[in-house]
Amino acid sequence: MVDSTTQSSRSEDSPKPSTLAYPDPTIIPPTTAHTHTIIILHGRGSNGAFFAEPFLSSQTSSGRTLRQHFPGVKWIFPTAKKRRAAAFNRATINQWFDLWDLHDQENRKELQYEGIRETTAFLHHLITEEARLVGLNNVVLGGLSQGCAMMLHAALSYQHDPHSSGGKGVSFGGFFGMSGWLPFADDILNVSIAAGQEEDGDDDFFDFEDGDTDNNSDSTSAAQLRAANLIRDIADLPVLGSDLTTTTLPFVTIPILLGHATDDEKVPIQLGEQARDVLMEIGLDVTWRSYDFGHWYKVPDQIDDIVDFLREKVGLVNVEDAEKI
């Protein structure tokens, strides 16, 4: 049984805006000194507490749970607002954003905007609060299914003020996604390709300086800035201007682990592969793993991979490694 507490993540001097009235997240505190925070989103129709219990109870091949491997981690499992689901006769369910047809995302595409806008604001607030405690470089993001999709958008649109966390890092610690996809993937890919082809900087919407595409590195930077601004526009966030260098975009150096089942009946693996390919197209460090376990996470294989990722790519201290010293 997971020992959990449910509480607000906001501090007294930074109230959560009333317009973002999301349920308080399920928070699983660290069992030793707090070094990292991992924020994970559940899938459509679920909630934070329901997702947290089996996930943190799952054991790796060594017989340990994630909490036992990483006792210094604070785990946060937010819960989505209840929204009308157009695809289910407007039934009210927990979902991060509405969606008509995952297999044809261009169909009634506009249904996604409101939820993505509201949830992005909610998650950015939560991320900023945790960054104040441990530094952005010690905040890891993740999600399952629609939670993975939503968290990718939140990560790609986030802009961090290093002064708000005492200068402790300007990049996320890492990201791991399970059985997910990337909303508006085709649009992101198109603007990224365009960034590599265009030589002038007269595009007011994307607003980057002349010369950003003069070489491969600059093309990648331009693609990243274009991708960020496209996603920020979807979330009704201000466009990032030409005075911003992409080294300050928190997602640029984020290590990413994406896992997907070859026989996923809800989110076809092709959508996970598309997310992988688009993220790699804009120059991100993506590790890909596939499994044969339907729409969920495979135990212990996928939990083992998450532990290895957090240890090797993010730099978390694994109890098993410490015991060998």
Tab-separated table of C-alpha atoms in Angstrom:
chain	number	residue	atom	x	y	z
A	1	MET	CA	0.000	0.000	0.000
A	2	VAL	CA	1.338	3.421	-0.907
A	3	ASP	CA	1.535	5.810	2.030
A	4	SER	CA	0.213	9.012	0.525
A	5	THR	CA	-1.069	12.406	1.488
A	6	THR	CA	-3.242	14.689	-0.569
A	7	GLN	CA	-2.508	18.354	-0.281
A	8	SER	CA	-2.242	21.557	-2.235
A	9	SER	CA	1.075	22.164	-3.958
A	10	ARG	CA	0.797	25.930	-3.698
A	11	SER	CA	2.511	28.071	-1.127
A	12	GLU	CA	0.732	30.693	0.966
A	13	ASP	CA	2.350	33.544	-0.944
A	14	SER	CA	1.595	32.040	-4.359
A	15	PRO	CA	-2.090	31.090	-4.498
A	16	LYS	CA	-3.360	28.917	-7.288
A	17	PRO	CA	-5.557	31.059	-9.553
A	18	SER	CA	-9.242	30.408	-8.893
A	19	THR	CA	-9.901	30.029	-12.604
A	20	LEU	CA	-7.720	26.918	-12.596
A	21	ALA	CA	-9.776	25.050	-9.997
A	22	TYR	CA	-8.188	21.637	-10.445
A	23	PRO	CA	-8.465	19.046	-7.660
A	24	ASP	CA	-5.532	19.050	-5.284
A	25	PRO	CA	-2.886	16.563	-6.412
A	26	THR	CA	-1.988	13.351	-4.637
A	27	ILE	CA	1.442	13.928	-3.131
A	28	ILE	CA	3.721	11.112	-1.994
A	29	PRO	CA	6.448	12.664	0.176
A	30	PRO	CA	10.083	11.549	0.120
A	31	THR	CA	11.274	9.215	2.853
A	32	THR	CA	14.681	10.919	3.096
A	33	ALA	CA	15.914	14.438	2.328
A	34	HIS	CA	13.987	15.934	-0.615
A	35	THR	CA	16.278	16.086	-3.655
A	36	HIS	CA	13.947	15.733	-6.669
A	37	THR	CA	10.289	16.122	-7.574
A	38	ILE	CA	8.596	13.941	-10.175
A	39	ILE	CA	5.242	15.143	-11.531
A	40	ILE	CA	3.249	12.497	-13.431
A	41	LEU	CA	-0.103	12.815	-15.193
A	42	HIS	CA	-2.710	10.062	-15.376
A	43	GLY	CA	-4.613	9.027	-18.482
A	44	ARG	CA	-8.069	10.082	-19.658
A	45	GLY	CA	-10.860	9.074	-17.303
A	46	SER	CA	-8.571	8.325	-14.351
A	47	ASN	CA	-7.315	10.429	-11.429
A	48	GLY	CA	-4.094	11.038	-9.553
A	49	ALA	CA	-4.739	8.780	-6.558
A	50	PHE	CA	-5.955	5.870	-8.696
A	51	PHE	CA	-2.871	6.089	-10.895
A	52	ALA	CA	-0.396	6.599	-8.052
A	53	GLU	CA	-1.257	3.436	-6.125
A	54	PRO	CA	-0.371	0.749	-8.697
A	55	PHE	CA	2.434	2.763	-10.271
A	56	LEU	CA	4.387	3.274	-7.069
A	57	SER	CA	3.597	-0.249	-5.876
A	58	SER	CA	5.062	-1.808	-9.043
A	59	GLN	CA	8.354	-3.583	-8.434
A	60	THR	CA	11.474	-3.717	-10.546
A	61	SER	CA	13.331	-6.942	-11.299
A	62	SER	CA	15.211	-6.498	-8.023
A	63	GLY	CA	11.962	-6.472	-6.030
A	64	ARG	CA	12.094	-2.785	-5.098
A	65	THR	CA	9.477	-0.140	-5.848
A	66	LEU	CA	10.310	3.241	-7.368
A	67	ARG	CA	10.032	4.869	-3.941
A	68	GLN	CA	12.487	2.356	-2.529
A	69	HIS	CA	14.921	2.957	-5.373
A	70	PHE	CA	14.719	6.755	-4.996
A	71	PRO	CA	13.746	7.702	-1.414
A	72	GLY	CA	14.611	11.390	-1.917
A	73	VAL	CA	11.910	11.887	-4.547
A	74	LYS	CA	8.670	13.733	-3.913
A	75	TRP	CA	6.023	12.256	-6.220
A	76	ILE	CA	3.151	14.437	-7.394
A	77	PHE	CA	0.124	12.973	-9.182
A	78	PRO	CA	-2.226	15.774	-10.294
A	79	THR	CA	-5.853	15.071	-11.178
A	80	ALA	CA	-7.483	16.463	-14.319
A	81	LYS	CA	-10.574	18.627	-14.192
A	82	LYS	CA	-13.863	17.058	-15.188
A	83	ARG	CA	-14.716	18.097	-18.724
A	84	ARG	CA	-17.445	17.318	-21.212
A	85	ALA	CA	-16.229	14.631	-23.621
A	86	ALA	CA	-17.612	15.267	-27.088
A	87	ALA	CA	-16.800	11.725	-28.215
A	88	PHE	CA	-18.868	10.261	-25.346
A	89	ASN	CA	-22.121	12.174	-25.795
A	90	ARG	CA	-20.756	15.021	-23.662
A	91	ALA	CA	-20.391	12.833	-20.595
A	92	THR	CA	-18.325	14.460	-17.839
A	93	ILE	CA	-14.995	12.731	-17.251
A	94	ASN	CA	-11.545	13.569	-15.926
A	95	GLN	CA	-9.493	14.596	-18.933
A	96	TRP	CA	-6.669	17.042	-19.481
A	97	PHE	CA	-8.233	18.196	-22.746
A	98	ASP	CA	-11.071	17.049	-24.965
A	99	LEU	CA	-10.443	15.073	-28.125
A	100	TRP	CA	-12.797	13.839	-30.809
A	101	ASP	CA	-10.784	11.114	-32.540
A	102	LEU	CA	-7.231	10.110	-31.659
A	103	HIS	CA	-6.908	8.339	-35.012
A	104	ASP	CA	-7.923	11.485	-36.923
A	105	GLN	CA	-6.699	14.413	-34.872
A	106	GLU	CA	-7.495	16.940	-37.592
A	107	ASN	CA	-11.201	16.160	-37.110
A	108	ARG	CA	-12.711	18.739	-34.722
A	109	LYS	CA	-9.188	19.764	-33.779
A	110	GLU	CA	-10.488	22.856	-32.000
A	111	LEU	CA	-11.857	20.736	-29.143
A	112	GLN	CA	-8.336	20.380	-27.748
A	113	TYR	CA	-7.537	24.070	-27.309
A	114	GLU	CA	-9.459	24.972	-24.155
A	115	GLY	CA	-8.193	22.031	-22.119
A	116	ILE	CA	-4.615	22.401	-23.298
A	117	ARG	CA	-4.706	26.114	-22.466
A	118	GLU	CA	-6.121	25.624	-18.958
A	119	THR	CA	-4.051	22.575	-18.092
A	120	THR	CA	-0.849	24.184	-19.341
A	121	ALA	CA	-1.405	27.139	-16.998
A	122	PHE	CA	-2.113	24.753	-14.112
A	123	LEU	CA	0.974	22.628	-14.773
A	124	HIS	CA	3.281	25.598	-15.313
A	125	HIS	CA	2.235	26.939	-11.925
A	126	LEU	CA	2.875	23.561	-10.303
A	127	ILE	CA	6.264	23.171	-11.993
A	128	THR	CA	7.329	26.651	-10.900
A	129	GLU	CA	6.369	25.910	-7.290
A	130	GLU	CA	8.486	22.750	-7.252
A	131	ALA	CA	11.386	24.466	-9.009
A	132	ARG	CA	11.478	26.944	-6.138
A	133	LEU	CA	12.063	24.038	-3.766
A	134	VAL	CA	14.615	21.886	-5.585
A	135	GLY	CA	15.584	23.769	-8.752
A	136	LEU	CA	14.183	23.149	-12.212
A	137	ASN	CA	17.025	20.755	-13.032
A	138	ASN	CA	15.705	18.480	-10.275
A	139	VAL	CA	12.111	18.471	-11.547
A	140	VAL	CA	11.208	15.444	-13.681
A	141	LEU	CA	8.003	15.274	-15.721
A	142	GLY	CA	6.053	12.278	-16.938
A	143	GLY	CA	2.704	10.889	-17.941
A	144	LEU	CA	0.645	7.972	-19.179
A	145	SER	CA	-1.460	8.085	-22.352
A	146	GLN	CA	-3.235	11.479	-22.516
A	147	GLY	CA	-1.165	12.473	-19.482
A	148	CYS	CA	2.002	11.935	-21.532
A	149	ALA	CA	0.525	13.959	-24.397
A	150	MET	CA	-0.439	16.843	-22.111
A	151	MET	CA	2.841	16.884	-20.214
A	152	LEU	CA	4.830	17.020	-23.452
A	153	HIS	CA	2.964	20.190	-24.389
A	154	ALA	CA	3.502	21.662	-20.930
A	155	ALA	CA	7.223	20.921	-21.116
A	156	LEU	CA	7.674	22.310	-24.625
A	157	SER	CA	5.836	25.546	-23.789
A	158	TYR	CA	7.359	26.254	-20.375
A	159	GLN	CA	9.617	29.260	-19.896
A	160	HIS	CA	11.491	29.426	-16.616
A	161	ASP	CA	12.779	32.391	-14.671
A	162	PRO	CA	15.935	31.048	-12.980
A	163	HIS	CA	15.662	33.788	-10.346
A	164	SER	CA	12.443	32.173	-9.072
A	165	SER	CA	14.436	29.142	-7.928
A	166	GLY	CA	17.583	30.867	-6.816
A	167	GLY	CA	19.281	30.245	-10.144
A	168	LYS	CA	19.185	26.477	-9.623
A	169	GLY	CA	19.006	25.245	-13.203
A	170	VAL	CA	17.257	26.410	-16.349
A	171	SER	CA	16.423	22.971	-17.766
A	172	PHE	CA	14.133	20.181	-16.642
A	173	GLY	CA	15.772	17.139	-15.107
A	174	GLY	CA	14.046	14.702	-17.445
A	175	PHE	CA	10.832	13.406	-18.977
A	176	PHE	CA	9.393	9.894	-19.243
A	177	GLY	CA	6.237	9.025	-21.118
A	178	MET	CA	4.228	5.822	-21.337
A	179	SER	CA	1.798	4.900	-24.138
A	180	GLY	CA	1.449	8.522	-25.214
A	181	TRP	CA	1.454	10.770	-28.246
A	182	LEU	CA	2.281	14.359	-29.200
A	183	PRO	CA	-0.732	16.597	-29.928
A	184	PHE	CA	-0.369	18.729	-33.084
A	185	ALA	CA	2.667	16.647	-34.041
A	186	ASP	CA	2.238	17.360	-37.762
A	187	ASP	CA	2.068	21.106	-37.143
A	188	ILE	CA	5.184	21.001	-34.972
A	189	LEU	CA	7.028	19.002	-37.604
A	190	ASN	CA	5.996	21.415	-40.370
A	191	VAL	CA	7.225	24.533	-38.566
A	192	SER	CA	10.439	22.726	-37.640
A	193	ILE	CA	11.124	21.784	-41.246
A	194	ALA	CA	10.314	25.330	-42.326
A	195	ALA	CA	12.850	26.661	-39.838
A	196	GLY	CA	15.561	24.675	-41.570
A	197	GLN	CA	14.574	25.926	-45.000
A	198	GLU	CA	14.083	29.638	-44.403
A	199	GLU	CA	17.024	32.013	-44.322
A	200	ASP	CA	15.355	35.299	-43.390
A	201	GLY	CA	14.037	36.335	-39.977
A	202	ASP	CA	11.063	38.414	-41.031
A	203	ASP	CA	8.434	36.097	-39.577
A	204	ASP	CA	6.805	38.128	-36.794
A	205	PHE	CA	4.967	35.154	-35.326
A	206	PHE	CA	8.069	33.057	-34.769
A	207	ASP	CA	10.370	36.047	-34.374
A	208	PHE	CA	13.929	34.792	-34.513
A	209	GLU	CA	16.947	36.638	-35.753
A	210	ASP	CA	18.478	36.649	-39.235
A	211	GLY	CA	21.160	34.023	-39.522
A	212	ASP	CA	19.589	31.473	-37.155
A	213	THR	CA	19.521	28.906	-39.964
A	214	ASP	CA	23.022	29.488	-41.280
A	215	ASN	CA	24.235	26.105	-40.078
A	216	ASN	CA	22.863	22.890	-38.672
A	217	SER	CA	23.111	24.026	-35.061
A	218	ASP	CA	21.347	27.281	-35.819
A	219	SER	CA	18.684	25.432	-37.809
A	220	THR	CA	18.035	23.226	-34.796
A	221	SER	CA	17.802	26.261	-32.528
A	222	ALA	CA	15.377	27.941	-34.907
A	223	ALA	CA	13.283	24.767	-35.084
A	224	GLN	CA	13.154	24.553	-31.298
A	225	LEU	CA	12.083	28.170	-30.955
A	226	ARG	CA	9.440	27.771	-33.652
A	227	ALA	CA	8.111	24.610	-31.995
A	228	ALA	CA	7.985	26.327	-28.617
A	229	ASN	CA	6.136	29.324	-30.028
A	230	LEU	CA	3.625	27.173	-31.907
A	231	ILE	CA	2.776	25.280	-28.735
A	232	ARG	CA	2.739	28.461	-26.663
A	233	ASP	CA	0.286	29.963	-29.148
A	234	ILE	CA	-1.992	26.921	-28.749
A	235	ALA	CA	-1.856	27.527	-24.988
A	236	ASP	CA	-2.468	31.298	-25.376
A	237	LEU	CA	0.975	32.159	-24.020
A	238	PRO	CA	3.085	35.104	-25.232
A	239	VAL	CA	5.403	34.470	-28.147
A	240	LEU	CA	9.080	34.191	-27.230
A	241	GLY	CA	11.041	36.862	-29.049
A	242	SER	CA	14.384	37.070	-30.794
A	243	ASP	CA	16.099	38.252	-27.616
A	244	LEU	CA	15.727	34.742	-26.233
A	245	THR	CA	18.426	32.198	-26.932
A	246	THR	CA	17.276	28.587	-27.088
A	247	THR	CA	19.790	27.683	-24.403
A	248	THR	CA	17.246	29.117	-21.965
A	249	LEU	CA	14.374	26.966	-23.272
A	250	PRO	CA	13.974	24.358	-20.502
A	251	PHE	CA	13.249	21.485	-22.899
A	252	VAL	CA	16.313	21.846	-25.131
A	253	THR	CA	18.619	19.610	-23.075
A	254	ILE	CA	15.960	17.489	-21.388
A	255	PRO	CA	16.581	13.727	-21.636
A	256	ILE	CA	13.395	11.939	-22.711
A	257	LEU	CA	12.329	8.298	-22.322
A	258	LEU	CA	9.317	7.150	-24.334
A	259	GLY	CA	7.897	3.657	-23.918
A	260	HIS	CA	5.065	2.097	-25.895
A	261	ALA	CA	3.506	-1.321	-26.414
A	262	THR	CA	3.556	-2.807	-29.887
A	263	ASP	CA	-0.003	-4.070	-29.325
A	264	ASP	CA	-1.464	-0.933	-27.705
A	265	GLU	CA	-5.157	-1.043	-28.572
A	266	LYS	CA	-5.979	2.504	-27.440
A	267	VAL	CA	-3.003	4.592	-28.562
A	268	PRO	CA	-1.375	2.871	-31.563
A	269	ILE	CA	2.377	2.587	-31.326
A	270	GLN	CA	2.635	4.589	-34.550
A	271	LEU	CA	1.540	7.671	-32.599
A	272	GLY	CA	4.269	7.077	-30.036
A	273	GLU	CA	6.797	6.656	-32.825
A	274	GLN	CA	5.570	9.882	-34.398
A	275	ALA	CA	6.132	11.721	-31.101
A	276	ARG	CA	9.628	10.255	-30.907
A	277	ASP	CA	10.468	11.264	-34.476
A	278	VAL	CA	9.175	14.839	-34.145
A	279	LEU	CA	11.030	15.396	-30.878
A	280	MET	CA	14.225	14.053	-32.443
A	281	GLU	CA	13.625	16.271	-35.492
A	282	ILE	CA	13.909	19.340	-33.260
A	283	GLY	CA	17.132	18.026	-31.774
A	284	LEU	CA	15.997	16.463	-28.505
A	285	ASP	CA	17.619	13.503	-26.754
A	286	VAL	CA	15.022	10.709	-26.953
A	287	THR	CA	15.412	7.134	-25.751
A	288	TRP	CA	12.796	4.763	-27.191
A	289	ARG	CA	11.601	1.450	-25.741
A	290	SER	CA	8.873	-0.879	-27.020
A	291	TYR	CA	7.061	-3.659	-25.165
A	292	ASP	CA	4.368	-6.257	-25.736
A	293	PHE	CA	1.852	-5.309	-23.086
A	294	GLY	CA	-1.163	-3.368	-24.390
A	295	HIS	CA	-2.173	0.083	-23.169
A	296	TRP	CA	-0.416	0.420	-19.823
A	297	TYR	CA	3.126	0.041	-18.515
A	298	LYS	CA	4.839	-3.323	-18.410
A	299	VAL	CA	6.070	-4.621	-15.069
A	300	PRO	CA	8.896	-5.144	-14.389
A	301	ASP	CA	10.453	-4.342	-17.778
A	302	GLN	CA	9.247	-0.767	-18.160
A	303	ILE	CA	9.748	0.049	-14.483
A	304	ASP	CA	13.327	-1.233	-14.824
A	305	ASP	CA	13.832	1.084	-17.802
A	306	ILE	CA	12.449	4.056	-15.872
A	307	VAL	CA	14.836	3.348	-12.990
A	308	ASP	CA	17.790	3.084	-15.380
A	309	PHE	CA	16.730	6.310	-17.101
A	310	LEU	CA	16.384	8.246	-13.840
A	311	ARG	CA	19.758	6.972	-12.677
A	312	GLU	CA	21.770	7.277	-15.892
A	313	LYS	CA	20.166	10.233	-17.682
A	314	VAL	CA	18.717	12.316	-14.845
A	315	GLY	CA	21.340	11.591	-12.209
A	316	LEU	CA	19.163	10.362	-9.355
A	317	VAL	CA	20.982	8.296	-6.751
A	318	ASN	CA	19.669	4.745	-6.789
A	319	VAL	CA	19.633	2.997	-3.399
A	320	GLU	CA	21.104	-0.124	-5.011
A	321	ASP	CA	24.084	1.859	-6.272
A	322	ALA	CA	24.584	3.477	-2.867
A	323	GLU	CA	24.600	0.070	-1.184
A	324	LYS	CA	27.500	-1.046	-3.380
A	325	ILE	CA	29.724	1.827	-2.231
